[in-house]
CSV table of C-alpha atoms and ligand atoms in Angstrom, one decimal:
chain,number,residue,atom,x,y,z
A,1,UNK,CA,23.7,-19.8,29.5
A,2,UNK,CA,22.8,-17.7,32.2
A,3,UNK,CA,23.4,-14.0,32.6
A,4,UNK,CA,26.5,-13.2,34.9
A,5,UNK,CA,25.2,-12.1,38.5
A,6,UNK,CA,28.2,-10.8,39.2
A,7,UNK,CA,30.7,-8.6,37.6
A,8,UNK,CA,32.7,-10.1,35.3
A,9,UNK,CA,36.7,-9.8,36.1
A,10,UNK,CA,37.4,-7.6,33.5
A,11,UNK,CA,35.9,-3.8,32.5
A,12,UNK,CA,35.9,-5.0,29.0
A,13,UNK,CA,33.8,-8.0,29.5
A,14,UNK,CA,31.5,-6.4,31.7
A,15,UNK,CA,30.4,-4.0,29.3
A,16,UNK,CA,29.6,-6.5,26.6
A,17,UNK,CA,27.6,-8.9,30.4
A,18,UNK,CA,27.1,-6.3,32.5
A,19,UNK,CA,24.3,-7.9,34.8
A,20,UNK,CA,22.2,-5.0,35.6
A,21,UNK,CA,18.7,-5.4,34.1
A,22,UNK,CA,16.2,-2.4,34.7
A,23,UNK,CA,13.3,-3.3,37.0
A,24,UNK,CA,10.4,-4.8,35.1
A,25,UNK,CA,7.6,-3.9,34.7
A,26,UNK,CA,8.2,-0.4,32.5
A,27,UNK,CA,4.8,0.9,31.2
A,28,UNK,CA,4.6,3.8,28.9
A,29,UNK,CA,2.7,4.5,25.5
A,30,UNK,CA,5.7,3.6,22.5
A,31,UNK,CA,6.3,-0.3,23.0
A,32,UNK,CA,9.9,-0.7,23.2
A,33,UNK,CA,12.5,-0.8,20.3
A,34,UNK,CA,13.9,-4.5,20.6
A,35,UNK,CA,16.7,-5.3,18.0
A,36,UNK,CA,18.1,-8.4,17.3
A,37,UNK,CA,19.4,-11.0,14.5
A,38,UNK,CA,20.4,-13.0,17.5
A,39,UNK,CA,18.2,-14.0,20.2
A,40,UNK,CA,18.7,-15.6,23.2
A,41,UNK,CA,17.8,-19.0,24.5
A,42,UNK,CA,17.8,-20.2,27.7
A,43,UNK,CA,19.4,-23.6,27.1
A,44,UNK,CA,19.5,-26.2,24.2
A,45,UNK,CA,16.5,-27.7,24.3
A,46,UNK,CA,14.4,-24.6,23.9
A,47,UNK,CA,16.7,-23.7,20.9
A,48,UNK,CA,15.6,-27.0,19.2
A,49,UNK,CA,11.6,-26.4,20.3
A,50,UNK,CA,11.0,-23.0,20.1
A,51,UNK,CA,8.9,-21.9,17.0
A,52,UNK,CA,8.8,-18.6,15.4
A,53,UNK,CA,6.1,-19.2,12.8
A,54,UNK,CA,2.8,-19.3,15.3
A,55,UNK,CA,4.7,-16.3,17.2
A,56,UNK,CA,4.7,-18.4,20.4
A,57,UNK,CA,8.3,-17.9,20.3
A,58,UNK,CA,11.8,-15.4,19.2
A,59,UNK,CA,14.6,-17.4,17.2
A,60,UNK,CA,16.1,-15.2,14.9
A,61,UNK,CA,15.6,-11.4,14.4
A,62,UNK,CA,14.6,-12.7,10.4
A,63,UNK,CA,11.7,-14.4,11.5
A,64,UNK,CA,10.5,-11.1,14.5
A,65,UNK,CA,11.0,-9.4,17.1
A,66,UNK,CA,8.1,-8.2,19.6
A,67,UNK,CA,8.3,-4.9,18.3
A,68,UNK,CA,7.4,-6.1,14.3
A,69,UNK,CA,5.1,-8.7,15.8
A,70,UNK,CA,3.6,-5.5,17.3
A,71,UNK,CA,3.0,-3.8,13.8
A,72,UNK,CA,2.2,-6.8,12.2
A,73,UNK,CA,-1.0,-7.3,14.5
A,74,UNK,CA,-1.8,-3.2,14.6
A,75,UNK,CA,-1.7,-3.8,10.6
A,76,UNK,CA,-3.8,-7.0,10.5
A,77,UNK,CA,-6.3,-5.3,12.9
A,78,UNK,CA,-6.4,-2.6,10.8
A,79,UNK,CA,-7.2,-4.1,7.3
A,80,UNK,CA,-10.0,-6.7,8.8
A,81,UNK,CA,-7.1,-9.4,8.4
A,82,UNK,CA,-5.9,-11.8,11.3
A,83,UNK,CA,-2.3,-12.7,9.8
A,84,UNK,CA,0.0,-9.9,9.1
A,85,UNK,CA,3.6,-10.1,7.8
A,86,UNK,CA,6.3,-7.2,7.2
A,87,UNK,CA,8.8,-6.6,4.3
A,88,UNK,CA,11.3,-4.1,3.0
A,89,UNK,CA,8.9,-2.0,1.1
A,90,UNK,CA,5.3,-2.2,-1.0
A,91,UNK,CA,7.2,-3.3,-3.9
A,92,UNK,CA,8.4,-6.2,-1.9
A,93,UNK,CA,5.2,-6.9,-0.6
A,94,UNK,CA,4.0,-7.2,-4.3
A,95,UNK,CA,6.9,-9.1,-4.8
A,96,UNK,CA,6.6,-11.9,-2.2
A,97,UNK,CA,2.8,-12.5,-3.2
A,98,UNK,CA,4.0,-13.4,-6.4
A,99,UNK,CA,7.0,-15.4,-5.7
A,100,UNK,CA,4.6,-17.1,-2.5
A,101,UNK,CA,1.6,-18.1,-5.3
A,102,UNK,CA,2.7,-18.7,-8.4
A,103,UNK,CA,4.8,-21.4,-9.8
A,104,UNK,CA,6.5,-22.2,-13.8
A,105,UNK,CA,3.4,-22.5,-15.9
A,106,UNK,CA,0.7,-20.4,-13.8
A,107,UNK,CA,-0.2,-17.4,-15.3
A,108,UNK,CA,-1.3,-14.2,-13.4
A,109,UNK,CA,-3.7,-11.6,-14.6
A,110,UNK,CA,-3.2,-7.6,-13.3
A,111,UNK,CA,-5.4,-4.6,-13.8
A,112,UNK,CA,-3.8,-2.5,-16.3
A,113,UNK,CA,-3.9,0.7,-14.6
A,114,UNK,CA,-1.9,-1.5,-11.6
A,115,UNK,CA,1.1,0.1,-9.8
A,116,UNK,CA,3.5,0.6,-12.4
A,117,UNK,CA,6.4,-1.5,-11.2
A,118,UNK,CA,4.1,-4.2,-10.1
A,119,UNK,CA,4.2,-4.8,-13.7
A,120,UNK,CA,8.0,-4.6,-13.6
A,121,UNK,CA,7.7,-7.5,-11.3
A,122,UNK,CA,5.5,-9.8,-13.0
A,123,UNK,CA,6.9,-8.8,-16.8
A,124,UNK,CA,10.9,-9.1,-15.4
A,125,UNK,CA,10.9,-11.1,-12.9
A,126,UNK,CA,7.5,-13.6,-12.8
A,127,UNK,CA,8.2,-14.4,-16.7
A,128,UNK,CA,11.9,-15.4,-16.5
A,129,UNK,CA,10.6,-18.3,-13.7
A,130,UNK,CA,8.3,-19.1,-16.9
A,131,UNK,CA,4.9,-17.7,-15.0
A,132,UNK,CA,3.1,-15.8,-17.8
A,133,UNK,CA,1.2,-12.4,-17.3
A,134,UNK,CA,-1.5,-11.1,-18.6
A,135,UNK,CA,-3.8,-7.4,-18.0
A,136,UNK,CA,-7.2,-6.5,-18.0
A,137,UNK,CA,-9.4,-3.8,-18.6
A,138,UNK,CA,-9.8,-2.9,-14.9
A,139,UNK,CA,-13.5,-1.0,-15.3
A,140,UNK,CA,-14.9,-4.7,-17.5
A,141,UNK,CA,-15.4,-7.5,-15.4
A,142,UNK,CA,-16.4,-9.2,-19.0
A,143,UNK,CA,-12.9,-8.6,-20.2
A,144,UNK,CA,-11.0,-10.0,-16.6
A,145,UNK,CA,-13.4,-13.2,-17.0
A,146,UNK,CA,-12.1,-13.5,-21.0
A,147,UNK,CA,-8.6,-13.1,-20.3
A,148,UNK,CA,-8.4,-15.7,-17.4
A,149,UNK,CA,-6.6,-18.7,-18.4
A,150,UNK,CA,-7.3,-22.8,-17.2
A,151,UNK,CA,-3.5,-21.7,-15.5
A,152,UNK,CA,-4.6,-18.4,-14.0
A,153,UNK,CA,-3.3,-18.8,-10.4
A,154,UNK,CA,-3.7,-15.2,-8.8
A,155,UNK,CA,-6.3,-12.4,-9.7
A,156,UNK,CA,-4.8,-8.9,-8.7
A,157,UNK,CA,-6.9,-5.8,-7.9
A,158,UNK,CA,-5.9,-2.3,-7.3
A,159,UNK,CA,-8.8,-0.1,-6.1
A,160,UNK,CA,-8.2,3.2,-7.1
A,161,UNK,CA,-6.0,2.1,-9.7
A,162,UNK,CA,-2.8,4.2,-9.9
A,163,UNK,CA,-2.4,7.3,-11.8
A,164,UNK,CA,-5.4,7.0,-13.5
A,165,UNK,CA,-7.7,6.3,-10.6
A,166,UNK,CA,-10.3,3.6,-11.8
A,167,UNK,CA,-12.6,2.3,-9.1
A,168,UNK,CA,-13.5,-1.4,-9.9
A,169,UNK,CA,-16.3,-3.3,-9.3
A,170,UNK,CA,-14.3,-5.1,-6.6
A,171,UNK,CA,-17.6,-7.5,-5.6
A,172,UNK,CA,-17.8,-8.5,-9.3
A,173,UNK,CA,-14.1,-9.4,-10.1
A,174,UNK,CA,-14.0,-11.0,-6.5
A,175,UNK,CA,-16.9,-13.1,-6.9
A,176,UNK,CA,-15.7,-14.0,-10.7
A,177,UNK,CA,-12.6,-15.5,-9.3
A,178,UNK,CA,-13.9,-17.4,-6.4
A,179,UNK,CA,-16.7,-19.0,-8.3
A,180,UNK,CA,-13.3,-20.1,-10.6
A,181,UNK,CA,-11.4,-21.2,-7.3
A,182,UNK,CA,-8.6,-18.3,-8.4
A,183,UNK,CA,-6.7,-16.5,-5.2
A,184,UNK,CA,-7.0,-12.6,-5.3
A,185,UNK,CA,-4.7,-9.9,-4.2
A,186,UNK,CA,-4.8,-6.3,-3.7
A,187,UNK,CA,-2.7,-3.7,-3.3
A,188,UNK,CA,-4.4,-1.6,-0.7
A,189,UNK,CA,-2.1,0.9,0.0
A,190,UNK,CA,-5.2,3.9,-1.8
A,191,UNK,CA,-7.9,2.3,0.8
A,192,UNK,CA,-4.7,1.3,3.7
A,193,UNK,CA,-7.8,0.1,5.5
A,194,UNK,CA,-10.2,3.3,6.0
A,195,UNK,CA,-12.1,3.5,2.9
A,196,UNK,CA,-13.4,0.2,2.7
A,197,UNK,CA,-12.3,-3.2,4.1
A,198,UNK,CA,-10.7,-5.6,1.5
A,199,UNK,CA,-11.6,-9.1,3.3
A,200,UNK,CA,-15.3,-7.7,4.1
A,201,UNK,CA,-16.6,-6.3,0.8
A,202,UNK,CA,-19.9,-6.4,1.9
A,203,UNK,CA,-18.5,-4.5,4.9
A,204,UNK,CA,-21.3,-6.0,7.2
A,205,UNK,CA,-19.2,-8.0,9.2
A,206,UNK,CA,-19.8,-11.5,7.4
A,207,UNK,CA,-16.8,-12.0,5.9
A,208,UNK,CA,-18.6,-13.7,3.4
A,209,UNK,CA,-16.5,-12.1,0.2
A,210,UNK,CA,-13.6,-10.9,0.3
A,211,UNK,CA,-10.0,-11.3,-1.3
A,212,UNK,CA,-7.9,-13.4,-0.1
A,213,UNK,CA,-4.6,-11.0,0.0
A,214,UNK,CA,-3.7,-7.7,0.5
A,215,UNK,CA,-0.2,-5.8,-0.4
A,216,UNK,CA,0.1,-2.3,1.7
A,217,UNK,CA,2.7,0.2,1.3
A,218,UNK,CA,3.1,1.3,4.6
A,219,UNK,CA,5.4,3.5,3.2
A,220,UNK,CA,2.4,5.6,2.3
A,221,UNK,CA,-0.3,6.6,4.9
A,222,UNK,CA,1.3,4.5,8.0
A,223,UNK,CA,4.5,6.2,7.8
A,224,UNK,CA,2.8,9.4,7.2
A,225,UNK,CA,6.3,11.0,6.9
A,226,UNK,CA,7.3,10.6,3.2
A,227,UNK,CA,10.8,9.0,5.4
A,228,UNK,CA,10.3,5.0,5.8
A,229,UNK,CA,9.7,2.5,3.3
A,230,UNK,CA,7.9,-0.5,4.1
A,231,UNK,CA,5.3,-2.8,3.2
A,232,UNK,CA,2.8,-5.3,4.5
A,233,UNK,CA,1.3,-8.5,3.5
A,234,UNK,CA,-2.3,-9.3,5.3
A,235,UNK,CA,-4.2,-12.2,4.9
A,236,UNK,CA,-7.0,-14.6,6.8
A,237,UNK,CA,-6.5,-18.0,5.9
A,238,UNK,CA,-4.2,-19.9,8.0
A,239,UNK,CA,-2.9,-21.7,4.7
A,240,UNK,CA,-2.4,-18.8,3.0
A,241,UNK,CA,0.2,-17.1,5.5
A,242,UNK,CA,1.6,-20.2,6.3
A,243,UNK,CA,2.7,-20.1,2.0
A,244,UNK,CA,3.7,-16.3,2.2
A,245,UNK,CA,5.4,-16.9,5.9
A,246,UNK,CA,7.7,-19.8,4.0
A,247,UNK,CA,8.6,-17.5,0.9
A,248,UNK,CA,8.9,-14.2,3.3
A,249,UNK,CA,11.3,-16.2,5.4
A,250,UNK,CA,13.3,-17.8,2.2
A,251,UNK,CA,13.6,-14.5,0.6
A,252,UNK,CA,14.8,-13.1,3.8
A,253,UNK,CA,13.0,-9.8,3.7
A,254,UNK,CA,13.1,-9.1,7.5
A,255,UNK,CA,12.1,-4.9,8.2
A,256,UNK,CA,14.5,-2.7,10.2
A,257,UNK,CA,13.2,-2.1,14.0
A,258,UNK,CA,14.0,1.8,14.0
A,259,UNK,CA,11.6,1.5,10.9
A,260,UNK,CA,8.5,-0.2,12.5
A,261,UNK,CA,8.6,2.2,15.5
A,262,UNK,CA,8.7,4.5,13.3
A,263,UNK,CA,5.4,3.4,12.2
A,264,UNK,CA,3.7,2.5,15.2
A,265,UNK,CA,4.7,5.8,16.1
A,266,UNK,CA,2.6,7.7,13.1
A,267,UNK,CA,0.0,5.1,13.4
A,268,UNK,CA,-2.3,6.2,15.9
A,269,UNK,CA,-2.5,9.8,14.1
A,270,UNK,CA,-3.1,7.7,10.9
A,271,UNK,CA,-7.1,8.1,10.5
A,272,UNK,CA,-7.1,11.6,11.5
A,273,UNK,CA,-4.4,12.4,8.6
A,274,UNK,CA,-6.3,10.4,6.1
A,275,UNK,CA,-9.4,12.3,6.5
A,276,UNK,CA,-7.9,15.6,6.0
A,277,UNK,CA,-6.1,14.6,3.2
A,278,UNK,CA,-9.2,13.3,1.9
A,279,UNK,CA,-11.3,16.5,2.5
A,280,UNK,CA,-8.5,19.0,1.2
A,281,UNK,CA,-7.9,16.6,-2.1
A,282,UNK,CA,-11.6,16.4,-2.8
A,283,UNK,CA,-11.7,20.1,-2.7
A,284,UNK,CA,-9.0,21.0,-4.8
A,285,UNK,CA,-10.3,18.4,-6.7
A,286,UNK,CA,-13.0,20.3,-7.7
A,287,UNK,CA,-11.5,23.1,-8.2
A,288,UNK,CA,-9.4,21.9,-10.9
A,289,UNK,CA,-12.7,20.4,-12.5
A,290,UNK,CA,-13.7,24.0,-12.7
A,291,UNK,CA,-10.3,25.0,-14.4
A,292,UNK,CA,-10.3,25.3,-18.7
A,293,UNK,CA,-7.0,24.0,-19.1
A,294,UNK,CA,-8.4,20.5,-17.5
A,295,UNK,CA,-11.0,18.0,-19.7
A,296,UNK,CA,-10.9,15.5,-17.1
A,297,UNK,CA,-10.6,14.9,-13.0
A,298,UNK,CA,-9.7,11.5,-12.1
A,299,UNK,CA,-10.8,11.5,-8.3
A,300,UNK,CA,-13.1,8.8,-7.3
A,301,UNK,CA,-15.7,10.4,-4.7
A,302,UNK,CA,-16.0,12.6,-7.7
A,303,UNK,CA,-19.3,12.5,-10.0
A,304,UNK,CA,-18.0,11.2,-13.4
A,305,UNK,CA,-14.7,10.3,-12.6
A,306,UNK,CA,-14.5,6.6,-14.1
A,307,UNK,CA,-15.6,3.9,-11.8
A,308,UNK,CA,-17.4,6.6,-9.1
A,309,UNK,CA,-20.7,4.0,-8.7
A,310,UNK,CA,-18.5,1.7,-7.8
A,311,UNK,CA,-16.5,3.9,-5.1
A,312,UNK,CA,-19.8,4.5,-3.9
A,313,UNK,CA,-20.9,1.1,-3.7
A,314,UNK,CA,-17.9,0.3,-1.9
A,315,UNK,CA,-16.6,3.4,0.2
A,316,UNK,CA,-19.7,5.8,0.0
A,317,UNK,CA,-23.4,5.6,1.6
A,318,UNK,CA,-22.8,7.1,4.8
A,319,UNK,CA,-20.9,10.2,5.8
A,320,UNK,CA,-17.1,9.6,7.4
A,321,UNK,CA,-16.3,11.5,10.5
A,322,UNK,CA,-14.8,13.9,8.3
A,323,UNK,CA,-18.3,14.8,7.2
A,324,UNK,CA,-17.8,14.0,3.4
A,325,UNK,CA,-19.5,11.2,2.0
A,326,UNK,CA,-17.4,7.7,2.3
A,327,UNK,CA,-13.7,8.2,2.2
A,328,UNK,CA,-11.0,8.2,-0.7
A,329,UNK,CA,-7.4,8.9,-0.1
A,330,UNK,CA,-5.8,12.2,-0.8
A,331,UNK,CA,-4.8,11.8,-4.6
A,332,UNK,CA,-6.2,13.0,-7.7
A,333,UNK,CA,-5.2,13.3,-11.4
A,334,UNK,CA,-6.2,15.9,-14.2
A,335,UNK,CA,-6.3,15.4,-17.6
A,336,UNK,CA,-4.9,18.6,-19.5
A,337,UNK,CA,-6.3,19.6,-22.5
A,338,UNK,CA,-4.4,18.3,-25.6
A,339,UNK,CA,-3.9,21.7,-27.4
A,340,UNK,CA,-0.9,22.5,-24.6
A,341,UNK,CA,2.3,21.4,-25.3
A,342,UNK,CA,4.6,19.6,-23.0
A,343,UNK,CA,6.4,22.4,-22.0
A,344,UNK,CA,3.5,24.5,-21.2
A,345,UNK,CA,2.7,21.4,-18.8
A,346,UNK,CA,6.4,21.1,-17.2
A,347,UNK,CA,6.1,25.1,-16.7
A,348,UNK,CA,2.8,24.5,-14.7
A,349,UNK,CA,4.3,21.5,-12.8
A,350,UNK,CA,7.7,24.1,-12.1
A,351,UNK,CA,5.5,27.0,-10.9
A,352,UNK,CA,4.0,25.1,-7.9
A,353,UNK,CA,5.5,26.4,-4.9
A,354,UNK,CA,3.9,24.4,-2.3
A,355,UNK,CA,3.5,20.8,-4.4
A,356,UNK,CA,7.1,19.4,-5.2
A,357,UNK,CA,8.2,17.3,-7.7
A,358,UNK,CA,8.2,13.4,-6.0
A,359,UNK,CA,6.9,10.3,-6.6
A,360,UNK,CA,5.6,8.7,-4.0
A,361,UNK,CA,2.3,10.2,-1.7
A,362,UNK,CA,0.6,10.0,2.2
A,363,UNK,CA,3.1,12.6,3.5
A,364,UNK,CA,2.5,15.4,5.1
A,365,UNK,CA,4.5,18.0,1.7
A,366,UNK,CA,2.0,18.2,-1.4
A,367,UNK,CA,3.7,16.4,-4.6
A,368,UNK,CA,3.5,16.7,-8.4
A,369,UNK,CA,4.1,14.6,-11.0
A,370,UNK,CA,3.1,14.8,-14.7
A,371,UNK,CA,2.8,11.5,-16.3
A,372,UNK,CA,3.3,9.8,-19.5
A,373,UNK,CA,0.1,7.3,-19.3
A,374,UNK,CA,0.3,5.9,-22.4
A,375,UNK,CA,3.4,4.5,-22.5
A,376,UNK,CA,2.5,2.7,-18.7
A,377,UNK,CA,-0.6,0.8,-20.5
A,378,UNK,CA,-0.9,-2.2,-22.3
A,379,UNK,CA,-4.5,-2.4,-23.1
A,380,UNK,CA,-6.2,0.7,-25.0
A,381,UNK,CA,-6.8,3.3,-21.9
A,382,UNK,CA,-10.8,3.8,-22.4
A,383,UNK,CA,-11.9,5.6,-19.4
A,384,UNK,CA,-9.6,8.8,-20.3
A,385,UNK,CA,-9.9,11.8,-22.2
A,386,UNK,CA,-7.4,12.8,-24.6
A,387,UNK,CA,-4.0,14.3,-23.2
A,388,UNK,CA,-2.1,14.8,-20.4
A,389,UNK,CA,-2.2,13.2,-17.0
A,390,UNK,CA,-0.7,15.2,-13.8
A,391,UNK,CA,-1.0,13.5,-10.8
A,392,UNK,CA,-1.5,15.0,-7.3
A,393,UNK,CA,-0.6,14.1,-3.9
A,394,UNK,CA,-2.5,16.7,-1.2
A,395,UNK,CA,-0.1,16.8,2.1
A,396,UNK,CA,-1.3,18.4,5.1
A,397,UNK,CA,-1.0,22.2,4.5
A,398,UNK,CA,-3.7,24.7,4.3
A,399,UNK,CA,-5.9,23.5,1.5
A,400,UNK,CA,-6.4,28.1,0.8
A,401,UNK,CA,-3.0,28.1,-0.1
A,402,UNK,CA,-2.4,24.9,-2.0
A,403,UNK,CA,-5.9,26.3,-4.3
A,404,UNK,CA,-4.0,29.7,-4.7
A,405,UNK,CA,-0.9,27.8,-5.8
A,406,UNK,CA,-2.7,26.1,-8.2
A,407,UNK,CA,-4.2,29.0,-9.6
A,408,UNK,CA,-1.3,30.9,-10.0
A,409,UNK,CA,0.7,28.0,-11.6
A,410,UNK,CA,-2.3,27.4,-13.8
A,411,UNK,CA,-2.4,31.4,-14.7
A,412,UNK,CA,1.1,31.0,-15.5
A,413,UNK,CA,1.5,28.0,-17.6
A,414,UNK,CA,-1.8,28.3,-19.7
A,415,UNK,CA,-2.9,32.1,-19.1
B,1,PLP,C1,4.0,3.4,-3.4
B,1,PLP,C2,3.2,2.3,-3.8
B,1,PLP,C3,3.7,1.0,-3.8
B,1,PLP,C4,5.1,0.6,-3.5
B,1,PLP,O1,5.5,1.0,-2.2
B,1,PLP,P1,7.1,1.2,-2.0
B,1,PLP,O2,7.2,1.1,-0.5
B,1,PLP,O3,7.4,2.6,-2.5
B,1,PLP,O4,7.8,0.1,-2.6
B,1,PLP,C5,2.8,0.0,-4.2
B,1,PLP,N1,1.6,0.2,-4.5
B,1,PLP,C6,1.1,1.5,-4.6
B,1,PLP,C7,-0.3,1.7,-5.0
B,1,PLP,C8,1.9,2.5,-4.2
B,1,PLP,O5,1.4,3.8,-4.3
């Protein structure tokens, strides 16, 4: 059908085909918001030819809309990847790589300091479609090689790992599972494409090694607002997206529009947000190395945080624009010493006045959370100290006052 070119008899009717179209072309910096589950086709034989999946065509909001195809290609361009595909949330995006590689009887292998409910996923969810799961020691490239299995279909990587902030050796564990013909993933949501580039390890433009996957939580340094949840799936290999484009589609994961402009609106700012929360966490960072209440700070681009060679293999060498060495994203942890109690460590966590209490991390409002690390590992944790883990999330406010709020909280809670 058609549109109407004239008025339709009745009011009512014309609101719902009222034939006035604005004059193309409009040109202005936000691509448009374009909403749809339905879509359009000009007659019958373009709605049996028309194909969604090479995005040469629309068919059904599920399977895009120009303004997700939009953020799907910003997102691929800026991971290194050429194939990019949106869902609900990072957790989702976790969750479709799994469901998209893995059948009954593969078994997958996860760093154990991996995000937390990623190994909700694989433990819950994976296991009950009979996929088995197994961890490894994410610092030991030995111990990943001895725990791969002749079923081991998928290889995950988290680079820092969460909470506890291990930096692999990403080249070793990648190379491991290629020369075993093993797919990896990563959840790149720490790196989100800035610190180091996932499908170009040796980051010279070769390509030559590289995983195969990467999980994003847009949620985190896209959004930039601590308000949208969403997640990404990038990838290179043509076969690849064409197994996670069938499972996105069957799972029927499709994002909200007002949500991806959302995105695209934060996203330009995205680089420049990254490096200040990189240059204020690195300084309060150090700080808190400096404190006596703290035996440990778990901060990559820190000397003698577990795994820093390795950052610095990966994301160091030269200086970013921010004028620090590499780049790292704006999180750290601290280990408290063991002779506080609890309590004392709640009290400090309570006293912030800037940092809130809130998972979650890439806005622009500093966030706290003390952590219970040993019940969220399954192997022995080796590359911590003894005690307690908090875990910090450095917004965008003036890294003076998030220092004196520290040291007042710190005053406070230990003396
Ligand atoms: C937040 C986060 C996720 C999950 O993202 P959601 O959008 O909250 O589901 C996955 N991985 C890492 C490392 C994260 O920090």
């Amino acid at each position: 059908m058609t549109e109407p070119r004239t008025p339709a008899p009745s009011a009512l009717t014309d609101l719902i085909h009222h034939p006035y179209a604005p004059t193309a072309p409009f040109s202005a910096p936000q691509p448009g918001v374009f909403k749809a589950s339905s879509i359009f086709f000009p007659n019958v034989q373009a709605m049996r030819s028309w194909d969604w999946k090479d995005k040469s065509a629309f068919t059904y909001g599920l399977h895009g809309t120009p303004t997700a195809y939009i953020l799907e290609e910003r997102i691929a361009a800026l991971e290194g990847g050429k194939h990019c595909l949106l869902v609900t949330s990072g957790l989702a995006a976790i969750s479709v790589v799994g469901l998209a590689m893995l059948r009954a009887g593969d078994h997958v292998l996860l760093p154990d300091n991996v995000y937390g409910p990623s190994k909700g996923f694989a433990e819950s969810e994976l296991a009950r479609y009979g996929v088995s799961v197994g961890y490894y020691q994410p610092l030991n490239v030995e111990h990943c090689a001895s725990q791969i299995q002749p079923n081991t279909r998928l290889v995950w990587l988290e680079a820092a790992g969460s909470v506890s902030m291990e930096f692999p050796d990403l080249r070793a564990l990648v190379q491991l599972c290629r020369d075993k013909g093993i797919p990896t993933a990563i959840d790149n949501t720490w790196g989100a494409g800035l610190a180091f580039n996932v499908f170009d390890l040796d980051g010279d433009g070769s390509h030559r090694l590289g995983v195969d996957i990467s999980a994003h939580a847009l949620t985190k340094y896209p959004s930039g607002g601590g308000d949208v949840l969403m997640g990404s799936i990038t990838s290179r290999d043509p076969a690849i997206h064409r197994r996670l484009q069938a499972t996105h589609m069957h799972m029927g994961f499709g994002v909200g529009v007002n949500d991806v402009e959302t995105i695209l609106r934060s996203l330009p700012s995205m680089s420049l947000r990254y490096y200040a929360h990189d240059t204020a966490a690195r300084q309060l960072a150090s700080f808190m190395a400096q404190q006596t209440a703290v035996v440990q700070v778990l901060h990559p681009a820190l000397e003698g945080s577990p795994g820093h060679a390795y950052w610095k293999a990966q994301c160091g060498g030269k200086n970013g624009p921010h004028g620090l060495e590499g780049a790292a994203a704006g999180l750290f942890s601290v280990v408290i010493d063991p002779r506080y109690t609890q309590q004392q460590i709640d009290l400090f966590c309570e006293s912030l006045r800037w940092f809130k209490l809130a998972y979650s991390w890439g806005g622009p409002i500093s966030l706290v959370v003390p952590y219970k690390i040993g019940s969220m590992r399954s192997l022995p944790e080796e590359s911590l100290k003894p005690g307690t883990v908090v875990r910090f999330s450095i917004g965008l406010e003036d890294a003076a006052d998030l220092q004196a709020d520290l040291a007042q909280a710190l005053q406070k809670a230990f003396g």
